[in-house]
PDB file of C-alpha atoms in Angstrom:
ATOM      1  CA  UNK J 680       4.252  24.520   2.180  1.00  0.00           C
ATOM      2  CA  UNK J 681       4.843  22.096   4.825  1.00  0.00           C
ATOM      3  CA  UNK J 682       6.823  18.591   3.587  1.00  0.00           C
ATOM      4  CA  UNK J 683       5.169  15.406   4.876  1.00  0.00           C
ATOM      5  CA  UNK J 684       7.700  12.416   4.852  1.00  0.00           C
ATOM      6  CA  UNK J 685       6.061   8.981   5.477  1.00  0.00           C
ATOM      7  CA  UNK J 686       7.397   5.391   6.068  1.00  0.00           C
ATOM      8  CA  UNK J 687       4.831   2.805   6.499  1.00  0.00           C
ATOM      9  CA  UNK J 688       5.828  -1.129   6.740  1.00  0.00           C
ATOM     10  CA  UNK J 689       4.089  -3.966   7.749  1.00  0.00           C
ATOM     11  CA  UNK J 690       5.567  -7.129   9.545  1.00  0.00           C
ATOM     12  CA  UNK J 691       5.362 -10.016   8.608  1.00  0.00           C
ATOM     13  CA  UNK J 692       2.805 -12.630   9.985  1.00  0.00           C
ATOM     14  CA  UNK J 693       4.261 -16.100   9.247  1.00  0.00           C
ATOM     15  CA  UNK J 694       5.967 -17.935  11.822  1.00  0.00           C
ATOM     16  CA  UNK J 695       9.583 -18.391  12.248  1.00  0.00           C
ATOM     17  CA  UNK J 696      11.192 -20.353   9.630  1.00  0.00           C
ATOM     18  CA  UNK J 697       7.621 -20.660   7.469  1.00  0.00           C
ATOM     19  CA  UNK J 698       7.755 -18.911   4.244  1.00  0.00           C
ATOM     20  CA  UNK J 699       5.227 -16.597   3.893  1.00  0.00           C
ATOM     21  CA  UNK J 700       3.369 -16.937   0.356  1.00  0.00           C
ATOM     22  CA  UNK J 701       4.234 -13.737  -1.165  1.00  0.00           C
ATOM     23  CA  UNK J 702       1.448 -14.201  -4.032  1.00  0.00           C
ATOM     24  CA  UNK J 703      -1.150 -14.495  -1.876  1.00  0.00           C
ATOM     25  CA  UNK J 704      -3.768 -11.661  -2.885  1.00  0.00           C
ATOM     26  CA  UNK J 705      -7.415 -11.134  -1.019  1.00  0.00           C
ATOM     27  CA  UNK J 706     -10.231 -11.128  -3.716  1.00  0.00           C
ATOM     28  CA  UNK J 707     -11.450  -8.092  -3.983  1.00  0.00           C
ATOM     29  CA  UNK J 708     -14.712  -6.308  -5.117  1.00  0.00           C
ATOM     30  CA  UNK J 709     -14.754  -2.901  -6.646  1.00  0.00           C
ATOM     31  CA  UNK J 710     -16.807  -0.682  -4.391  1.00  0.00           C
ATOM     32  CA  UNK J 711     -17.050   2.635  -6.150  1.00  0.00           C
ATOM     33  CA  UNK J 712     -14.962   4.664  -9.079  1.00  0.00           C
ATOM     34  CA  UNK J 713     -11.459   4.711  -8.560  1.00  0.00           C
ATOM     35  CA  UNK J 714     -10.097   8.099  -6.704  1.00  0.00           C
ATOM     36  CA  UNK J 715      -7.298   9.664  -7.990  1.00  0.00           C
ATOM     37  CA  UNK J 716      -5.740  10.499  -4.491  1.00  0.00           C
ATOM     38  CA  UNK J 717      -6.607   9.519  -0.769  1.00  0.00           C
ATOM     39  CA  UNK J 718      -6.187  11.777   2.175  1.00  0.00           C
ATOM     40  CA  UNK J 719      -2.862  10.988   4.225  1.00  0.00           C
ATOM     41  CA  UNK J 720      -4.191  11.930   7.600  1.00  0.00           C
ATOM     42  CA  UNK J 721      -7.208   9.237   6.766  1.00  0.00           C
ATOM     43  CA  UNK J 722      -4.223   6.217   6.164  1.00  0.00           C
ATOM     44  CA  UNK J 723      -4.708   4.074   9.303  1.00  0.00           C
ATOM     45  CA  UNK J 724      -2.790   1.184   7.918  1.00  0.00           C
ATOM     46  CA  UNK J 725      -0.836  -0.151   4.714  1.00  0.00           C
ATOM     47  CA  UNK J 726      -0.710  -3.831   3.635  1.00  0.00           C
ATOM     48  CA  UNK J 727       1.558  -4.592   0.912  1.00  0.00           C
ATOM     49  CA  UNK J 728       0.417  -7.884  -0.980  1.00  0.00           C
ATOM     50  CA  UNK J 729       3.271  -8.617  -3.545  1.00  0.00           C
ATOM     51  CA  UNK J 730       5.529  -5.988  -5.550  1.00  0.00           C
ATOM     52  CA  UNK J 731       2.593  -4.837  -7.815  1.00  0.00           C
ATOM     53  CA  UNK J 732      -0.675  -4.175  -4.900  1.00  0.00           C
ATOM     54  CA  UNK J 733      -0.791  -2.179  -1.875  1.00  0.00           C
ATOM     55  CA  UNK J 734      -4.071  -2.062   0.307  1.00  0.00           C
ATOM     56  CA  UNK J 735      -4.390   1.163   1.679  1.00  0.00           C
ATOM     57  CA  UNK J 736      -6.743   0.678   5.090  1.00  0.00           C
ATOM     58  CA  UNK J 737      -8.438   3.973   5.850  1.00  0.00           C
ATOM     59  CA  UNK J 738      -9.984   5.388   9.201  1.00  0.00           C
ATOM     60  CA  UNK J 739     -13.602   3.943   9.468  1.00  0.00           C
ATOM     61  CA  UNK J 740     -12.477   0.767   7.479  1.00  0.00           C
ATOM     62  CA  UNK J 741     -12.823   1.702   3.826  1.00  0.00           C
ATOM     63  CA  UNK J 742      -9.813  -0.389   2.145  1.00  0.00           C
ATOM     64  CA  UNK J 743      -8.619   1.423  -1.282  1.00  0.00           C
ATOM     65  CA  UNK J 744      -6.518  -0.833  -3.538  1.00  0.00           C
ATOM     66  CA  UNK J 745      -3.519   0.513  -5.459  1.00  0.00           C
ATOM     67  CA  UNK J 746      -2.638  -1.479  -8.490  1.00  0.00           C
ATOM     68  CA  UNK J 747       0.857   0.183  -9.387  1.00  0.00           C
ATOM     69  CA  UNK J 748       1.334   0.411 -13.097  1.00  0.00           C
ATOM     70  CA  UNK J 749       4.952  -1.334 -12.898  1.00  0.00           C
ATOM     71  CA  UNK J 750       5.739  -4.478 -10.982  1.00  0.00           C
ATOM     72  CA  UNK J 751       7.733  -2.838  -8.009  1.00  0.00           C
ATOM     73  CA  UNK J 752      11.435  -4.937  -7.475  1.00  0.00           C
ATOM     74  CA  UNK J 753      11.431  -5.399  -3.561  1.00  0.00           C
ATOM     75  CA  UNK J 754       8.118  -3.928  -2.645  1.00  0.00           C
ATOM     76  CA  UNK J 755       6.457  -7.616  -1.904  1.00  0.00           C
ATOM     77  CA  UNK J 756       9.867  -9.043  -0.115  1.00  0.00           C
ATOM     78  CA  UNK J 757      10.901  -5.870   1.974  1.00  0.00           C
ATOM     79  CA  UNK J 758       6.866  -4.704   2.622  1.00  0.00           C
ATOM     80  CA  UNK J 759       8.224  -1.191   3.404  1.00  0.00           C
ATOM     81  CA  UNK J 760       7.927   1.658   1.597  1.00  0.00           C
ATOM     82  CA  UNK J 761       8.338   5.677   2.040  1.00  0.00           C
ATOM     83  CA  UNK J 762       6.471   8.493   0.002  1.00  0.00           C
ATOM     84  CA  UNK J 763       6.821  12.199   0.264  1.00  0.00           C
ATOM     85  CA  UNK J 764       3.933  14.829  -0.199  1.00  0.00           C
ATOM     86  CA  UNK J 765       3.463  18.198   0.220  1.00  0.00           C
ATOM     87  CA  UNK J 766      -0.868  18.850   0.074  1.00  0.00           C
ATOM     88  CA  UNK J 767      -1.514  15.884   2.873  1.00  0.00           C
ATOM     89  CA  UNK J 768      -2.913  13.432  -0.477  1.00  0.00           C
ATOM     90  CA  UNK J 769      -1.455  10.615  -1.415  1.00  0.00           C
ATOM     91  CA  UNK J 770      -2.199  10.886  -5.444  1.00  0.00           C
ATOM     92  CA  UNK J 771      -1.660   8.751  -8.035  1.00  0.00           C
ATOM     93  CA  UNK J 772       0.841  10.511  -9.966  1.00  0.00           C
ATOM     94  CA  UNK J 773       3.153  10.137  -7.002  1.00  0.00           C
ATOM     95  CA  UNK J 774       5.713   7.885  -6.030  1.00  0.00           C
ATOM     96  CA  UNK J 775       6.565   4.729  -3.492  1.00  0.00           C
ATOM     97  CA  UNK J 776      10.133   3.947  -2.504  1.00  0.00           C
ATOM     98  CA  UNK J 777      10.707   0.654  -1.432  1.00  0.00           C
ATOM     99  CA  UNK J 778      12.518   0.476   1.783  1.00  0.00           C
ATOM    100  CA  UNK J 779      15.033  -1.759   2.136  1.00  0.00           C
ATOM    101  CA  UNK J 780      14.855  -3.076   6.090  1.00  0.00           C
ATOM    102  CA  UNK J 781      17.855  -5.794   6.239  1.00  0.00           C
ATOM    103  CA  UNK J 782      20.438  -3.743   8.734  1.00  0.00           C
ATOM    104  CA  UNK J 783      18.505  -0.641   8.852  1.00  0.00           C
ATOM    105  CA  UNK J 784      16.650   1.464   6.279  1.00  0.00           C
ATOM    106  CA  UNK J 785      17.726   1.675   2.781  1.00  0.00           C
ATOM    107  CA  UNK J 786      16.108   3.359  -0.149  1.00  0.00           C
ATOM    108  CA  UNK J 787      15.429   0.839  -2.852  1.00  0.00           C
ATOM    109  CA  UNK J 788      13.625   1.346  -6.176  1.00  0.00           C
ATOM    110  CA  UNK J 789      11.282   4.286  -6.569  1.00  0.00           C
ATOM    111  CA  UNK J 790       7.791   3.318  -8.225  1.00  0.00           C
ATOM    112  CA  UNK J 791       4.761   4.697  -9.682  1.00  0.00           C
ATOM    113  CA  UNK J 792       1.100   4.400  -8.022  1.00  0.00           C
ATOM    114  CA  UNK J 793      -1.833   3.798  -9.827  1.00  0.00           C
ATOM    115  CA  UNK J 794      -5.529   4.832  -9.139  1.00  0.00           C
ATOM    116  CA  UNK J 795      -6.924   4.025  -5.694  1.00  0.00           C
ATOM    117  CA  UNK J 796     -10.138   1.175  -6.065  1.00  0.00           C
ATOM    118  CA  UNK J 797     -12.202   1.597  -3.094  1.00  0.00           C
ATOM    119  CA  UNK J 798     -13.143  -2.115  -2.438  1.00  0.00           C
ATOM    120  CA  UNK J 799     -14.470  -5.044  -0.194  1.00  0.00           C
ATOM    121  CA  UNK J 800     -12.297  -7.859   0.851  1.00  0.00           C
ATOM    122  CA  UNK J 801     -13.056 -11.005   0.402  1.00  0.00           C
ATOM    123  CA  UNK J 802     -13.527 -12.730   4.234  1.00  0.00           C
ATOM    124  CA  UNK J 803     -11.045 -15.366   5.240  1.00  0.00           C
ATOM    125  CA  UNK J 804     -11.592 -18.638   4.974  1.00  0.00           C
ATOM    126  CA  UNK J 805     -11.433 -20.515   8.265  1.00  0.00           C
TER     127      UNK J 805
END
């Protein structure tokens, strides 16, 4: 079996010197029964929303929401994290670790996914 290593991170979008509000959370509307795993290759993008939600933006535009189990330390500040899988599905009885970006990568705390909720964003406000 082949070993799949992944690090995804997303940069932050607030301007110099502005805080960006970590609790800040789209609304969200369930759009189907929660999948137990998502296909890797189909991961176009990751957007980490606080130390408890990641958004999980597939090829094609489907957005799955992960509601991990455990509050995550780190995972909302940093907004990096690594997994490792072997079948090319990201499940969730597998594990996040949080990576820890000040002065190069880090490990930080490892942490427990939940299901993946296939849902609709809510649309900015303008």
């Amino acid at each position: 079996m082949r070993m799949i290593l992944i690090a995804l991170a997303v940069a932050a979008t607030a301007a110099p010197g502005v805080a960006k509000d970590k609790n800040r959370v789209p609304e969200a509307t369930p759009a189907g029964k929660p999948q137990s795993c998502i296909m890797t290759s189909r991961i176009r993008a990751s957007h980490v929303r606080n130390d408890s939600i990641i958004d999980f933006e597939m090829n094609g535009g489907q957005i799955y929401r992960n509601t991990l189990p455990q509050s995550c330390p780190g995972l909302g500040f940093d907004e990096a994290f690594s997994y490792k899988t072997s079948i090319g599905q990201l499940c969730s009885v597998d594990t996040i670790a949080v990576l820890r970006t000040g002065g190069g990568p880090v490990r930080g705390p490892t942490c427990g996914l939940g299901m993946f909720q296939p849902v609709t964003l809510a649309k900015k406000k303008r």
